[in-house]
Coordinates of C-alpha atoms in Angstrom, one line a residue:
Chain A
M1349 CA 114.7 -12.1 -93.4
K1350 CA 112.4 -13.9 -95.9
I1351 CA 113.0 -17.6 -95.7
A1352 CA 111.6 -20.4 -98.0
V1353 CA 111.9 -24.0 -97.1
C1354 CA 111.4 -26.6 -99.9
V1355 CA 110.0 -29.8 -98.5
K1356 CA 108.9 -33.1 -100.1
Q1357 CA 106.4 -35.7 -99.0
V1358 CA 108.0 -39.2 -99.2
P1359 CA 106.7 -42.6 -98.4
D1360 CA 107.2 -43.5 -94.7
T1361 CA 110.9 -44.5 -94.4
W1362 CA 110.1 -47.7 -92.6
A1363 CA 107.2 -48.9 -94.8
E1364 CA 107.6 -51.5 -97.5
K1365 CA 107.3 -49.5 -100.7
R1366 CA 106.0 -50.8 -104.0
L1367 CA 106.3 -49.5 -107.6
R1368 CA 103.3 -49.6 -110.0
P1369 CA 103.9 -52.2 -112.7
A1370 CA 102.1 -50.0 -115.3
D1371 CA 104.4 -46.9 -115.2
S1372 CA 107.2 -47.9 -112.7
L1373 CA 106.2 -45.0 -110.5
L1374 CA 105.8 -45.2 -106.7
D1375 CA 102.5 -46.7 -105.6
R1376 CA 101.6 -43.9 -103.2
E1377 CA 98.8 -46.0 -101.7
S1378 CA 101.3 -48.5 -100.6
A1379 CA 102.9 -46.4 -97.9
E1380 CA 101.8 -43.5 -95.7
G1381 CA 103.3 -40.1 -96.8
V1382 CA 105.5 -38.3 -94.3
L1383 CA 107.6 -35.1 -94.3
N1384 CA 111.0 -36.1 -95.7
E1385 CA 113.2 -36.5 -92.6
L1386 CA 116.0 -34.2 -93.7
D1387 CA 113.4 -31.5 -94.6
E1388 CA 112.5 -31.5 -90.9
Y1389 CA 116.0 -30.3 -90.2
A1390 CA 115.6 -27.6 -92.9
V1391 CA 112.4 -26.4 -91.3
E1392 CA 114.0 -26.4 -87.9
E1393 CA 117.0 -24.4 -89.1
A1394 CA 114.7 -21.9 -90.8
L1395 CA 112.7 -21.5 -87.6
K1396 CA 115.9 -21.0 -85.5
I1397 CA 117.1 -18.3 -87.9
Q1398 CA 113.7 -16.7 -87.8
E1399 CA 113.8 -16.7 -84.0
A1400 CA 117.2 -15.1 -84.0
H1401 CA 116.8 -12.6 -86.8
G1402 CA 113.0 -12.2 -87.3
G1403 CA 111.2 -12.5 -90.7
E1404 CA 108.9 -15.0 -92.2
V1405 CA 109.2 -18.7 -93.1
T1406 CA 107.3 -20.0 -96.1
I1407 CA 107.0 -23.8 -96.9
V1408 CA 107.1 -24.7 -100.6
S1409 CA 106.2 -28.2 -101.7
M1410 CA 105.5 -29.8 -105.1
G1411 CA 103.4 -33.0 -104.9
P1412 CA 100.0 -34.6 -105.2
E1413 CA 96.9 -33.5 -103.2
R1414 CA 97.9 -35.2 -100.1
A1415 CA 101.3 -33.5 -99.9
V1416 CA 99.3 -30.7 -98.2
E1417 CA 99.6 -32.8 -95.0
T1418 CA 103.4 -32.4 -95.2
I1419 CA 103.1 -28.7 -95.6
R1420 CA 100.7 -28.6 -92.6
K1421 CA 103.2 -30.6 -90.5
A1422 CA 105.9 -28.0 -91.3
L1423 CA 103.4 -25.2 -90.5
S1424 CA 102.6 -26.9 -87.2
M1425 CA 106.3 -26.8 -86.3
G1426 CA 106.0 -23.0 -86.6
A1427 CA 106.4 -21.9 -90.2
D1428 CA 104.1 -19.0 -91.3
A1429 CA 102.7 -19.8 -94.7
G1430 CA 102.7 -22.5 -97.4
I1431 CA 102.8 -22.8 -101.1
H1432 CA 101.6 -26.1 -102.7
I1433 CA 102.3 -26.8 -106.4
V1434 CA 99.9 -29.5 -107.4
D1435 CA 99.1 -30.5 -111.0
D1436 CA 98.3 -33.8 -112.7
A1437 CA 100.9 -32.9 -115.3
L1438 CA 103.6 -33.2 -112.6
S1439 CA 103.3 -37.0 -112.1
G1440 CA 106.5 -38.7 -112.9
S1441 CA 108.6 -35.5 -113.0
D1442 CA 112.4 -36.0 -112.6
A1443 CA 114.8 -33.8 -110.7
L1444 CA 115.3 -31.4 -113.6
A1445 CA 111.5 -30.8 -113.9
T1446 CA 111.1 -30.4 -110.2
S1447 CA 113.9 -27.9 -110.0
A1448 CA 112.3 -25.9 -112.9
V1449 CA 109.0 -25.7 -111.1
L1450 CA 110.5 -24.8 -107.7
A1451 CA 112.7 -22.2 -109.3
G1452 CA 109.7 -20.8 -111.1
V1453 CA 107.7 -20.4 -107.9
L1454 CA 110.7 -19.1 -105.8
K1455 CA 111.9 -16.4 -108.2
D1456 CA 110.5 -12.9 -107.9
R1457 CA 109.2 -13.6 -104.4
G1458 CA 112.2 -11.9 -102.7
F1459 CA 113.4 -14.8 -100.6
D1460 CA 116.8 -14.1 -98.9
L1461 CA 117.3 -17.6 -97.9
I1462 CA 116.0 -20.8 -99.6
I1463 CA 116.6 -23.9 -97.5
F1464 CA 116.4 -27.6 -98.5
G1465 CA 117.1 -30.9 -96.8
S1466 CA 120.2 -32.2 -98.6
E1467 CA 118.4 -35.3 -100.0
S1468 CA 115.0 -37.1 -100.0
T1469 CA 114.8 -40.5 -98.4
D1470 CA 113.1 -41.9 -101.6
A1471 CA 115.0 -40.6 -104.6
R1472 CA 118.3 -39.8 -102.7
M1473 CA 119.9 -37.8 -105.5
S1474 CA 120.8 -34.6 -103.6
V1475 CA 120.7 -32.6 -106.8
V1476 CA 117.6 -30.5 -106.6
P1477 CA 119.1 -27.8 -104.3
A1478 CA 122.0 -27.3 -106.6
M1479 CA 119.7 -27.3 -109.7
V1480 CA 117.4 -24.7 -108.2
S1481 CA 120.3 -22.5 -107.2
E1482 CA 121.7 -22.8 -110.7
R1483 CA 118.3 -21.9 -112.3
L1484 CA 118.0 -18.9 -110.0
G1485 CA 121.6 -17.8 -110.5
L1486 CA 122.1 -17.9 -106.7
P1487 CA 125.2 -19.1 -104.7
Q1488 CA 124.8 -22.7 -103.5
L1489 CA 125.7 -23.3 -99.9
T1490 CA 125.0 -27.0 -99.9
F1491 CA 125.5 -29.8 -97.3
A1492 CA 125.6 -27.4 -94.4
Q1493 CA 126.1 -28.8 -90.9
K1494 CA 126.0 -25.2 -89.5
V1495 CA 124.6 -22.0 -90.8
D1496 CA 125.5 -18.5 -89.5
V1497 CA 123.6 -15.4 -90.5
N1498 CA 125.4 -12.2 -90.1
G1499 CA 123.5 -9.4 -91.8
G1500 CA 123.5 -10.2 -95.5
T1501 CA 126.4 -12.6 -95.2
I1502 CA 125.6 -16.3 -94.8
T1503 CA 128.4 -18.6 -93.8
I1504 CA 128.0 -22.4 -93.6
E1505 CA 130.1 -25.3 -92.6
R1506 CA 129.9 -27.7 -95.5
Q1507 CA 130.2 -31.3 -94.3
T1508 CA 132.9 -33.2 -96.1
D1509 CA 134.5 -36.7 -95.7
Y1510 CA 137.5 -35.2 -93.9
G1511 CA 135.9 -32.5 -91.8
F1512 CA 134.2 -29.4 -93.1
D1513 CA 134.7 -26.5 -95.5
S1514 CA 133.7 -23.0 -94.5
V1515 CA 131.8 -21.4 -97.3
E1516 CA 130.4 -17.9 -97.4
A1517 CA 128.1 -16.0 -99.7
S1518 CA 125.9 -12.9 -99.7
S1519 CA 122.1 -13.4 -99.7
P1520 CA 120.0 -14.4 -101.5
V1521 CA 121.4 -17.9 -101.3
V1522 CA 120.3 -21.5 -101.5
V1523 CA 121.3 -23.7 -98.6
S1524 CA 120.9 -27.5 -98.1
V1525 CA 121.3 -29.0 -94.7
V1526 CA 122.5 -32.3 -93.3
E1527 CA 121.3 -34.2 -90.3
K1528 CA 124.0 -33.0 -88.0
I1529 CA 122.8 -29.4 -88.1
N1530 CA 120.1 -29.5 -85.4
E1531 CA 117.5 -31.5 -83.6
P1532 CA 114.0 -30.8 -85.1
R1533 CA 111.3 -29.8 -82.7
Y1534 CA 108.1 -31.7 -82.3
P1535 CA 105.0 -29.6 -83.1
S1536 CA 102.9 -28.6 -80.1
F1537 CA 99.1 -28.9 -80.0
K1538 CA 98.9 -25.1 -80.2
G1539 CA 101.1 -25.3 -83.3
I1540 CA 98.9 -28.1 -84.8
M1541 CA 95.7 -26.0 -84.3
A1542 CA 97.4 -22.8 -85.5
A1543 CA 98.6 -24.6 -88.7
K1544 CA 95.0 -24.9 -90.0
K1545 CA 94.6 -21.1 -90.0
K1546 CA 97.8 -20.3 -91.8
P1547 CA 97.7 -19.1 -95.4
L1548 CA 98.2 -21.8 -98.0
E1549 CA 98.6 -20.9 -101.7
T1550 CA 97.8 -23.6 -104.3
L1551 CA 99.6 -23.2 -107.6
S1552 CA 99.5 -25.1 -110.9
V1553 CA 102.4 -25.7 -113.2
A1554 CA 101.3 -22.8 -115.4
D1555 CA 101.3 -20.5 -112.3
A1556 CA 104.9 -21.5 -111.8
G1557 CA 105.6 -20.2 -115.3
V1558 CA 106.6 -23.6 -116.6
A1559 CA 105.1 -25.3 -119.7
A1560 CA 103.1 -28.4 -118.8
G1561 CA 104.8 -30.3 -121.6
S1562 CA 108.2 -29.8 -120.0
V1563 CA 107.4 -31.7 -116.8
G1564 CA 106.0 -35.1 -115.9
T1565 CA 106.9 -38.6 -117.1
G1566 CA 106.9 -37.6 -120.8
A1567 CA 109.5 -34.9 -120.4
A1568 CA 111.7 -36.8 -117.9
W1569 CA 115.4 -37.2 -118.8
S1570 CA 115.6 -40.2 -116.6
V1571 CA 113.0 -42.9 -116.3
V1572 CA 112.9 -46.3 -114.6
A1573 CA 113.3 -48.8 -117.4
D1574 CA 112.5 -51.8 -115.4
F1575 CA 112.4 -53.1 -111.8
A1576 CA 112.3 -56.3 -109.9
A1577 CA 111.8 -57.3 -106.3
R1578 CA 114.9 -57.9 -104.3
P1579 CA 115.6 -61.7 -104.5
P1580 CA 115.3 -63.5 -101.2
K1581 CA 118.6 -64.0 -99.3
A1582 CA 120.2 -67.3 -100.5
A1583 CA 121.4 -69.6 -97.8
G1584 CA 125.1 -69.1 -97.0
T1585 CA 127.9 -71.6 -96.9
I1586 CA 129.0 -72.9 -93.5
V1587 CA 132.5 -74.0 -93.2
N1588 CA 133.7 -75.8 -90.1
D1589 CA 137.2 -74.6 -89.1
E1590 CA 139.3 -77.7 -88.7
G1591 CA 142.6 -75.9 -88.8
A1592 CA 142.3 -74.7 -92.4
G1593 CA 139.7 -72.0 -91.9
G1594 CA 141.9 -69.2 -93.0
V1595 CA 142.8 -70.9 -96.3
K1596 CA 139.1 -71.7 -96.9
I1597 CA 138.1 -68.1 -96.4
A1598 CA 140.9 -66.9 -98.8
E1599 CA 139.7 -69.5 -101.4
F1600 CA 136.1 -68.3 -101.0
L1601 CA 137.1 -64.7 -101.5
A1602 CA 139.3 -65.5 -104.5
T1603 CA 136.5 -67.6 -106.1
N1604 CA 134.1 -64.6 -105.8
K1605 CA 136.9 -62.4 -107.2
I1606 CA 136.9 -60.2 -104.0
I1607 CA 140.6 -60.7 -103.6
Chain B
M727 CA 77.9 -40.0 -86.3
D728 CA 81.7 -40.2 -86.5
H729 CA 83.7 -41.7 -83.8
R730 CA 87.0 -41.2 -85.6
L731 CA 89.5 -38.5 -84.5
S732 CA 89.3 -35.0 -86.1
S733 CA 92.5 -33.9 -87.8
E734 CA 93.8 -31.9 -84.8
Y735 CA 93.5 -34.9 -82.6
S736 CA 95.0 -37.2 -85.1
D737 CA 97.9 -34.9 -85.9
L738 CA 98.6 -34.7 -82.1
R739 CA 98.4 -38.5 -81.9
A740 CA 100.9 -38.8 -84.7
V741 CA 103.3 -36.4 -83.1
V742 CA 103.2 -38.1 -79.7
E743 CA 103.5 -41.5 -81.4
Q744 CA 106.7 -40.3 -83.1
F745 CA 108.1 -38.8 -79.9
A746 CA 107.4 -42.0 -77.9
H747 CA 109.0 -44.1 -80.6
D748 CA 112.1 -41.8 -81.1
V749 CA 112.8 -40.5 -77.7
I750 CA 111.1 -42.7 -75.0
A751 CA 111.3 -46.2 -76.4
P752 CA 115.2 -46.3 -76.6
V753 CA 115.5 -45.4 -72.9
A754 CA 112.4 -47.0 -71.3
A755 CA 114.0 -50.3 -70.3
E756 CA 117.0 -48.6 -68.8
N757 CA 115.0 -46.1 -66.8
Y758 CA 112.7 -48.9 -65.6
E759 CA 115.6 -51.1 -64.5
N760 CA 117.3 -48.2 -62.7
H761 CA 114.1 -46.8 -61.2
S762 CA 115.2 -43.4 -62.6
F763 CA 112.8 -40.6 -63.2
P764 CA 113.1 -39.4 -66.8
Y765 CA 113.8 -35.6 -66.2
D766 CA 115.0 -35.2 -69.8
I767 CA 111.9 -36.7 -71.3
V768 CA 109.7 -34.6 -69.0
K769 CA 111.5 -31.5 -70.2
Q770 CA 111.0 -32.3 -73.8
M771 CA 107.3 -33.1 -73.2
G772 CA 107.0 -29.8 -71.5
E773 CA 108.5 -28.1 -74.6
M774 CA 105.9 -29.9 -76.8
G775 CA 103.2 -28.6 -74.5
L776 CA 101.9 -32.0 -73.3
F777 CA 101.5 -30.7 -69.7
G778 CA 99.4 -27.8 -71.0
L779 CA 97.1 -29.7 -73.3
P780 CA 93.7 -29.1 -71.5
F781 CA 94.4 -25.5 -70.3
S782 CA 93.7 -22.2 -71.8
E783 CA 96.6 -20.1 -73.2
D784 CA 96.1 -17.5 -70.5
F785 CA 98.0 -19.8 -68.2
G786 CA 100.6 -21.1 -70.6
G787 CA 98.3 -23.9 -71.8
M788 CA 97.8 -25.2 -75.3
G789 CA 94.2 -24.2 -75.6
G790 CA 93.2 -27.8 -76.2
D791 CA 90.9 -30.0 -74.0
Y792 CA 91.0 -33.0 -71.7
F793 CA 90.4 -35.4 -74.6
A794 CA 93.6 -34.2 -76.3
L795 CA 95.4 -35.1 -73.1
C796 CA 93.9 -38.6 -73.2
I797 CA 95.0 -39.1 -76.8
A798 CA 98.6 -38.1 -75.8
I799 CA 98.5 -40.4 -72.7
E800 CA 97.4 -43.4 -74.8
E801 CA 100.3 -42.9 -77.2
L802 CA 102.8 -42.5 -74.3
A803 CA 101.5 -45.7 -72.6
R804 CA 101.9 -47.7 -75.8
V805 CA 105.6 -47.4 -75.1
D806 CA 106.1 -46.5 -71.4
S807 CA 103.4 -46.4 -68.7
S808 CA 105.8 -44.7 -66.2
V809 CA 106.0 -41.7 -68.5
A810 CA 102.3 -41.8 -69.2
I811 CA 101.3 -41.8 -65.6
T812 CA 103.8 -39.0 -64.8
V813 CA 102.0 -36.8 -67.4
E814 CA 98.5 -38.0 -66.3
A815 CA 99.1 -37.2 -62.6
A816 CA 100.9 -33.9 -63.3
V817 CA 98.1 -32.6 -65.4
S818 CA 95.0 -34.3 -64.1
L819 CA 95.8 -34.3 -60.4
G820 CA 98.6 -31.7 -60.1
A821 CA 97.4 -28.8 -62.2
M822 CA 93.7 -29.4 -62.9
P823 CA 92.4 -28.8 -59.3
I824 CA 94.2 -25.4 -59.3
Y825 CA 92.8 -24.6 -62.8
L826 CA 89.3 -25.6 -61.9
F827 CA 89.0 -24.4 -58.3
G828 CA 91.9 -21.9 -57.7
T829 CA 91.7 -18.2 -57.2
E830 CA 93.1 -15.9 -59.9
D831 CA 96.2 -15.4 -57.7
Q832 CA 96.7 -19.1 -57.2
K833 CA 96.4 -19.7 -60.9
R834 CA 98.8 -16.9 -61.8
E835 CA 101.3 -18.2 -59.2
W836 CA 101.2 -21.9 -60.1
L837 CA 99.8 -22.7 -63.5
P838 CA 102.4 -21.2 -65.9
K839 CA 105.0 -23.5 -64.3
L840 CA 102.8 -26.5 -64.1
T841 CA 101.5 -26.2 -67.7
S842 CA 105.0 -25.9 -69.1
G843 CA 106.2 -29.0 -67.2
T844 CA 109.0 -27.1 -65.5
M845 CA 107.2 -27.9 -62.2
L846 CA 105.2 -30.9 -61.2
G847 CA 102.2 -30.8 -58.9
A848 CA 100.9 -33.7 -56.8
F849 CA 97.5 -34.5 -55.3
G850 CA 97.5 -35.9 -51.7
L851 CA 94.3 -37.8 -51.3
T852 CA 94.9 -41.4 -50.3
E853 CA 95.9 -42.1 -46.7
P854 CA 97.3 -45.2 -45.0
G855 CA 93.8 -45.9 -43.6
G856 CA 91.7 -45.0 -46.7
G857 CA 91.8 -44.9 -50.4
T858 CA 88.4 -45.8 -51.7
D859 CA 87.0 -44.7 -48.4
A860 CA 88.1 -41.2 -48.8
G861 CA 85.8 -40.1 -46.0
A862 CA 88.1 -41.9 -43.6
A863 CA 90.7 -39.2 -44.0
R864 CA 92.6 -38.5 -40.8
T865 CA 94.8 -35.7 -41.9
T866 CA 93.7 -32.5 -40.3
A867 CA 94.1 -28.8 -40.9
H868 CA 93.1 -26.1 -38.5
L869 CA 93.5 -22.3 -38.6
E870 CA 95.9 -20.6 -36.2
G871 CA 95.7 -16.9 -36.9
D872 CA 96.3 -16.5 -40.7
E873 CA 97.8 -20.0 -41.1
W874 CA 96.6 -23.5 -41.7
V875 CA 98.4 -26.0 -39.5
I876 CA 98.4 -29.5 -41.1
N877 CA 99.0 -32.8 -39.5
G878 CA 98.7 -36.4 -40.8
S879 CA 100.0 -38.5 -43.6
K880 CA 99.3 -39.4 -47.3
S881 CA 100.1 -42.6 -49.2
F882 CA 101.1 -43.4 -52.8
I883 CA 101.4 -39.8 -54.0
T884 CA 102.6 -39.6 -57.6
N885 CA 105.1 -36.9 -58.5
S886 CA 105.5 -35.8 -54.9
G887 CA 109.2 -36.2 -54.5
T888 CA 110.9 -35.2 -57.8
A889 CA 113.5 -32.5 -58.0
I890 CA 110.9 -30.4 -59.8
T891 CA 108.0 -31.1 -57.6
G892 CA 106.6 -27.7 -56.6
L893 CA 103.4 -28.4 -54.6
V894 CA 101.1 -31.0 -53.1
T895 CA 97.4 -30.3 -52.9
V896 CA 96.3 -31.9 -49.7
M897 CA 92.8 -33.1 -48.7
A898 CA 92.4 -32.6 -45.0
V899 CA 89.6 -32.6 -42.4
T900 CA 89.0 -28.9 -41.5
G901 CA 86.0 -29.4 -39.2
T902 CA 82.7 -31.2 -38.6
K903 CA 79.6 -30.6 -40.6
D904 CA 76.2 -30.1 -39.0
D905 CA 75.3 -33.7 -39.6
G906 CA 78.3 -34.8 -37.8
S907 CA 80.3 -35.9 -40.9
K908 CA 83.8 -34.7 -41.6
E909 CA 84.3 -31.4 -43.4
L910 CA 86.9 -32.0 -46.1
S911 CA 88.9 -29.2 -47.8
T912 CA 91.9 -29.0 -50.0
I913 CA 94.9 -26.9 -49.3
I914 CA 98.0 -26.1 -51.4
V915 CA 101.2 -27.0 -49.7
P916 CA 104.4 -25.8 -51.5
A917 CA 107.2 -28.4 -51.7
H918 CA 109.9 -28.1 -49.0
T919 CA 107.5 -26.4 -46.5
P920 CA 109.0 -27.1 -43.0
G921 CA 107.3 -30.1 -41.4
L922 CA 106.5 -31.8 -44.7
T923 CA 108.6 -35.0 -45.0
V924 CA 108.8 -36.9 -48.3
A925 CA 109.4 -40.6 -47.5
P926 CA 111.9 -42.5 -49.7
A927 CA 110.4 -43.8 -53.0
Y928 CA 108.3 -46.9 -52.7
S929 CA 109.5 -50.2 -54.1
K930 CA 106.7 -50.8 -56.5
V931 CA 105.7 -53.8 -58.6
G932 CA 105.7 -51.7 -61.8
W933 CA 105.7 -48.0 -63.0
N934 CA 109.3 -48.1 -61.9
A935 CA 110.3 -44.9 -63.6
S936 CA 107.5 -42.9 -62.1
D937 CA 107.9 -41.1 -58.7
T938 CA 105.7 -42.2 -55.8
H939 CA 106.1 -41.4 -52.1
A940 CA 104.4 -41.4 -48.8
L941 CA 104.1 -37.9 -47.2
F942 CA 104.1 -36.9 -43.6
F943 CA 102.8 -33.6 -42.3
D944 CA 104.0 -32.5 -38.9
N945 CA 102.7 -29.1 -38.0
V946 CA 103.0 -27.9 -41.6
R947 CA 102.1 -24.2 -41.7
V948 CA 100.9 -22.5 -44.9
P949 CA 99.1 -19.2 -45.4
R950 CA 95.3 -19.1 -45.1
A951 CA 95.1 -18.1 -48.7
N952 CA 96.4 -21.5 -49.8
L953 CA 92.9 -23.0 -49.3
L954 CA 91.9 -24.3 -52.7
G955 CA 88.3 -23.5 -53.6
E956 CA 85.6 -23.2 -50.9
L957 CA 85.9 -24.5 -47.4
G958 CA 84.3 -27.9 -47.1
R959 CA 84.1 -28.6 -50.8
G960 CA 87.1 -31.0 -50.8
Y961 CA 85.1 -34.2 -51.4
A962 CA 83.0 -32.7 -54.2
Q963 CA 86.1 -31.4 -55.9
F964 CA 87.8 -34.8 -55.7
L965 CA 84.8 -36.6 -57.2
Q966 CA 84.8 -34.2 -60.2
I967 CA 88.5 -34.6 -60.7
L968 CA 88.2 -38.4 -60.6
D969 CA 85.4 -38.7 -63.2
E970 CA 87.7 -37.1 -65.8
G971 CA 90.7 -38.9 -64.5
R972 CA 89.0 -42.2 -65.2
I973 CA 88.9 -41.4 -68.9
A974 CA 92.6 -40.6 -68.7
I975 CA 93.4 -43.9 -67.0
A976 CA 91.2 -45.7 -69.5
A977 CA 93.4 -44.1 -72.2
L978 CA 96.5 -45.1 -70.5
A979 CA 95.2 -48.7 -70.2
T980 CA 94.2 -48.7 -73.8
G981 CA 97.8 -47.6 -74.7
L982 CA 99.2 -50.5 -72.7
A983 CA 96.8 -52.9 -74.3
Q984 CA 97.8 -51.6 -77.8
G985 CA 101.5 -51.7 -76.9
C986 CA 101.1 -55.4 -76.2
V987 CA 99.5 -55.9 -79.7
D988 CA 102.3 -53.9 -81.3
E989 CA 105.0 -56.0 -79.6
C990 CA 103.3 -59.3 -80.4
V991 CA 102.7 -58.5 -84.1
R992 CA 106.4 -57.6 -84.5
Y993 CA 107.5 -60.7 -82.6
S994 CA 105.1 -63.0 -84.5
H995 CA 107.1 -62.2 -87.7
E996 CA 110.5 -62.3 -86.1
R997 CA 110.4 -65.5 -84.0
Q998 CA 110.6 -68.8 -85.8
A999 CA 109.5 -72.2 -84.3
F1000 CA 109.2 -75.5 -86.1
G1001 CA 110.4 -73.9 -89.3
Q1002 CA 108.0 -71.0 -89.5
E1003 CA 107.1 -67.7 -88.1
I1004 CA 105.2 -68.2 -84.8
G1005 CA 102.4 -66.0 -86.2
K1006 CA 101.6 -68.8 -88.7
F1007 CA 100.4 -70.9 -85.7
Q1008 CA 96.7 -70.3 -85.1
A1009 CA 97.3 -70.5 -81.4
I1010 CA 99.4 -67.4 -81.6
A1011 CA 97.5 -65.6 -84.3
F1012 CA 94.2 -65.9 -82.5
M1013 CA 95.6 -64.7 -79.3
I1014 CA 96.9 -61.6 -81.0
A1015 CA 93.6 -61.1 -82.8
D1016 CA 91.7 -61.2 -79.5
M1017 CA 94.2 -58.8 -78.0
E1018 CA 93.5 -56.3 -80.8
V1019 CA 89.8 -56.7 -80.2
R1020 CA 90.4 -55.7 -76.5
A1021 CA 92.5 -52.7 -77.3
H1022 CA 90.1 -51.5 -80.0
T1023 CA 87.0 -51.8 -77.9
A1024 CA 88.8 -50.2 -74.9
R1025 CA 89.6 -47.2 -77.2
L1026 CA 86.0 -46.9 -78.4
A1027 CA 84.8 -47.0 -74.8
Y1028 CA 87.1 -44.1 -73.8
Y1029 CA 86.3 -42.1 -77.0
D1030 CA 82.7 -42.5 -76.1
A1031 CA 83.1 -41.2 -72.6
G1032 CA 85.4 -38.4 -73.9
S1033 CA 82.9 -37.3 -76.5
R1034 CA 80.2 -37.0 -73.9
M1035 CA 82.5 -35.1 -71.6
L1036 CA 83.4 -32.6 -74.4
A1037 CA 79.7 -32.2 -75.2
G1038 CA 79.1 -31.3 -71.6
E1039 CA 76.8 -34.3 -71.1
P1040 CA 76.8 -36.7 -68.1
F1041 CA 79.6 -39.2 -68.6
K1042 CA 80.0 -40.8 -65.2
R1043 CA 78.8 -44.2 -66.3
Q1044 CA 80.7 -44.2 -69.6
A1045 CA 83.9 -43.2 -67.8
A1046 CA 83.5 -46.0 -65.3
I1047 CA 82.8 -48.5 -68.2
A1048 CA 85.8 -47.2 -70.1
K1049 CA 88.1 -47.5 -67.0
L1050 CA 86.9 -50.9 -66.1
H1051 CA 87.0 -52.3 -69.6
A1052 CA 90.3 -50.8 -70.6
S1053 CA 92.1 -51.8 -67.4
D1054 CA 90.8 -55.3 -67.9
A1055 CA 92.0 -55.3 -71.5
A1056 CA 95.4 -54.1 -70.3
V1057 CA 95.9 -56.8 -67.7
T1058 CA 94.7 -59.6 -70.0
N1059 CA 96.7 -58.4 -73.0
A1060 CA 99.8 -58.0 -70.9
R1061 CA 99.4 -61.6 -69.6
W1062 CA 98.8 -62.9 -73.1
A1063 CA 101.7 -60.9 -74.6
T1064 CA 104.0 -62.4 -72.0
Q1065 CA 102.8 -65.8 -73.1
V1066 CA 103.4 -65.1 -76.8
F1067 CA 107.0 -64.1 -75.9
G1068 CA 107.5 -67.3 -73.9
G1069 CA 110.6 -67.2 -71.7
Y1070 CA 111.7 -63.9 -73.1
G1071 CA 108.5 -62.4 -72.0
Y1072 CA 109.5 -63.0 -68.4
M1073 CA 112.8 -61.1 -68.8
N1074 CA 112.6 -57.5 -67.7
E1075 CA 114.5 -56.2 -70.7
Y1076 CA 111.5 -57.1 -72.9
A1077 CA 108.8 -54.5 -73.1
V1078 CA 106.0 -57.0 -72.6
A1079 CA 107.5 -57.9 -69.2
R1080 CA 107.3 -54.2 -68.3
F1081 CA 103.7 -54.1 -69.6
W1082 CA 102.8 -57.1 -67.4
R1083 CA 104.2 -55.4 -64.3
D1084 CA 102.7 -52.0 -65.2
S1085 CA 99.2 -53.4 -65.9
K1086 CA 98.0 -54.5 -62.5
I1087 CA 97.8 -51.1 -60.9
L1088 CA 95.3 -50.1 -63.6
E1089 CA 92.7 -52.2 -61.8
I1090 CA 93.4 -50.4 -58.6
G1091 CA 94.2 -46.7 -59.2
E1092 CA 91.7 -43.9 -60.0
G1093 CA 89.0 -45.9 -58.3
T1094 CA 89.3 -49.7 -58.1
N1095 CA 87.4 -51.8 -60.6
E1096 CA 85.0 -52.8 -57.8
V1097 CA 84.2 -49.1 -57.4
Q1098 CA 83.6 -48.8 -61.1
R1099 CA 81.1 -51.7 -61.0
M1100 CA 79.4 -49.9 -58.0
L1101 CA 79.1 -46.7 -60.0
I1102 CA 77.8 -48.5 -63.1
A1103 CA 75.2 -50.5 -61.1
R1104 CA 74.1 -47.4 -59.2
D1105 CA 73.8 -45.4 -62.4
L1106 CA 71.5 -48.2 -63.7
G1107 CA 69.3 -47.7 -60.7
I1108 CA 70.2 -50.9 -59.0

């Protein structure tokens, strides 16, 4: 089974992130880059499927030079090869452009299974997996909390608000996974050292078969118009309950049009 | 000249840091309070290969080196010294003697289990009547037919009484040399061998979640083939093990010293006094700055000893300096961190209180700090 896992480098979840005033893009210097947490679950799931059914796991990531660290992290967990799409033209790309580039790289490579984390911790849109599956014309098995592989049939449990839906499709398919699905492994030192020797392909936008003019800030359908720092918390109002506390709470809620 | 970590070491450091933060930190206080040995954490560290770091892949190791082990120990000790010493003792004292001195058969029998962390080994050196004075050993072993018969006792033996302890390597007097001094040798004693009694766990000042016992040997019989290395080489073996071990203990102490800084930096923002964060007070800020200096220089000292060790150069003096300086840094930082936290620092549920109780042993174990000074002075030709 040929498996691709699409991963993204994101600013450290716990770091204080900044946007650049000039172009409203993330100041990547402001925070350390890490492998998007949900993508770790996607890598883990790919490795588990590989352990059970054999095959090869390829990590695919679009991002600046240093995103290679993220690919290497996934390789140190046990994946076999990496593809890094890096191009100055990509800066400021939105989800549509990202999905076009990923789809361009993924098509014609014969992947049976393309796995994503269901969202990134920075953009949090959850749309790229669906967009990629649409562009490739593949079934989308998104928001999976469980994946079963039975020959060419892939069955997932799609997490919903009320429980789960069982969804099935024939490979090739696109899967996105949620946190519940597994417990990602920590890379071993052997894995860390082996990761250096694994094949890593570096591609440009042109290699992905996408026109440079259709990606990046200029081509983005959605842009950040403006931003401001979160205002500091204002001091709250303290009301002493002298028998009429309930009434005062109701008045407060009514004043603020909450009730 | 570059004293910074290569990418393999720094990736390993990052992985262990994340593991310590995600898996160990949430349960450290509870394990400490309950004196419970963290089997689940040991299992996960085994899966990550931490017990196999310095060993070749032939025996289930990670193909790394002893310095990689030190890096991992530092990161573990930033969060929990009990876990760090469990790994240090299991690798450095449990598995390493067999790896360095064992026969092919002994290595095949023991190492795959030890390097995967599914079994822990212990090293029985210290006795009730002698730690620093290892030559005062009174535990004896003599041959009867094809068996060693061992009698005596050992003190403060780490990892000797867990449910997954598989062996204790015992240093025993096996005869008298021509010059009248004791002939010391090491012998592998499998756990649960009849006549081996594991005393109840000690009540220790710190390292509560690590496993430490006294051992008693009453006509313990093991096969002659359990002799580890050459007869009469026990003392030399132990000196070799301890030189490396000092770098590992220096790394552990550095981790504790750094953990104190981590906690204090966080708390200096959280805690308010007189209408501002306590970090705004120079008294607190300077204390934390000095603590960082100690942690940083302790790290440089053990990196230096480590780089000499990896290059195959003499490192005895540098290892002694690193162990002395880092343990000093750990004790001082723990004392100051407790002060920064005030009354909360005296409460066991706070990490700095654990650090305080865990730090003292670092001036004693793996050669007391007085022994380190002796070694340094001797190496200077004094």
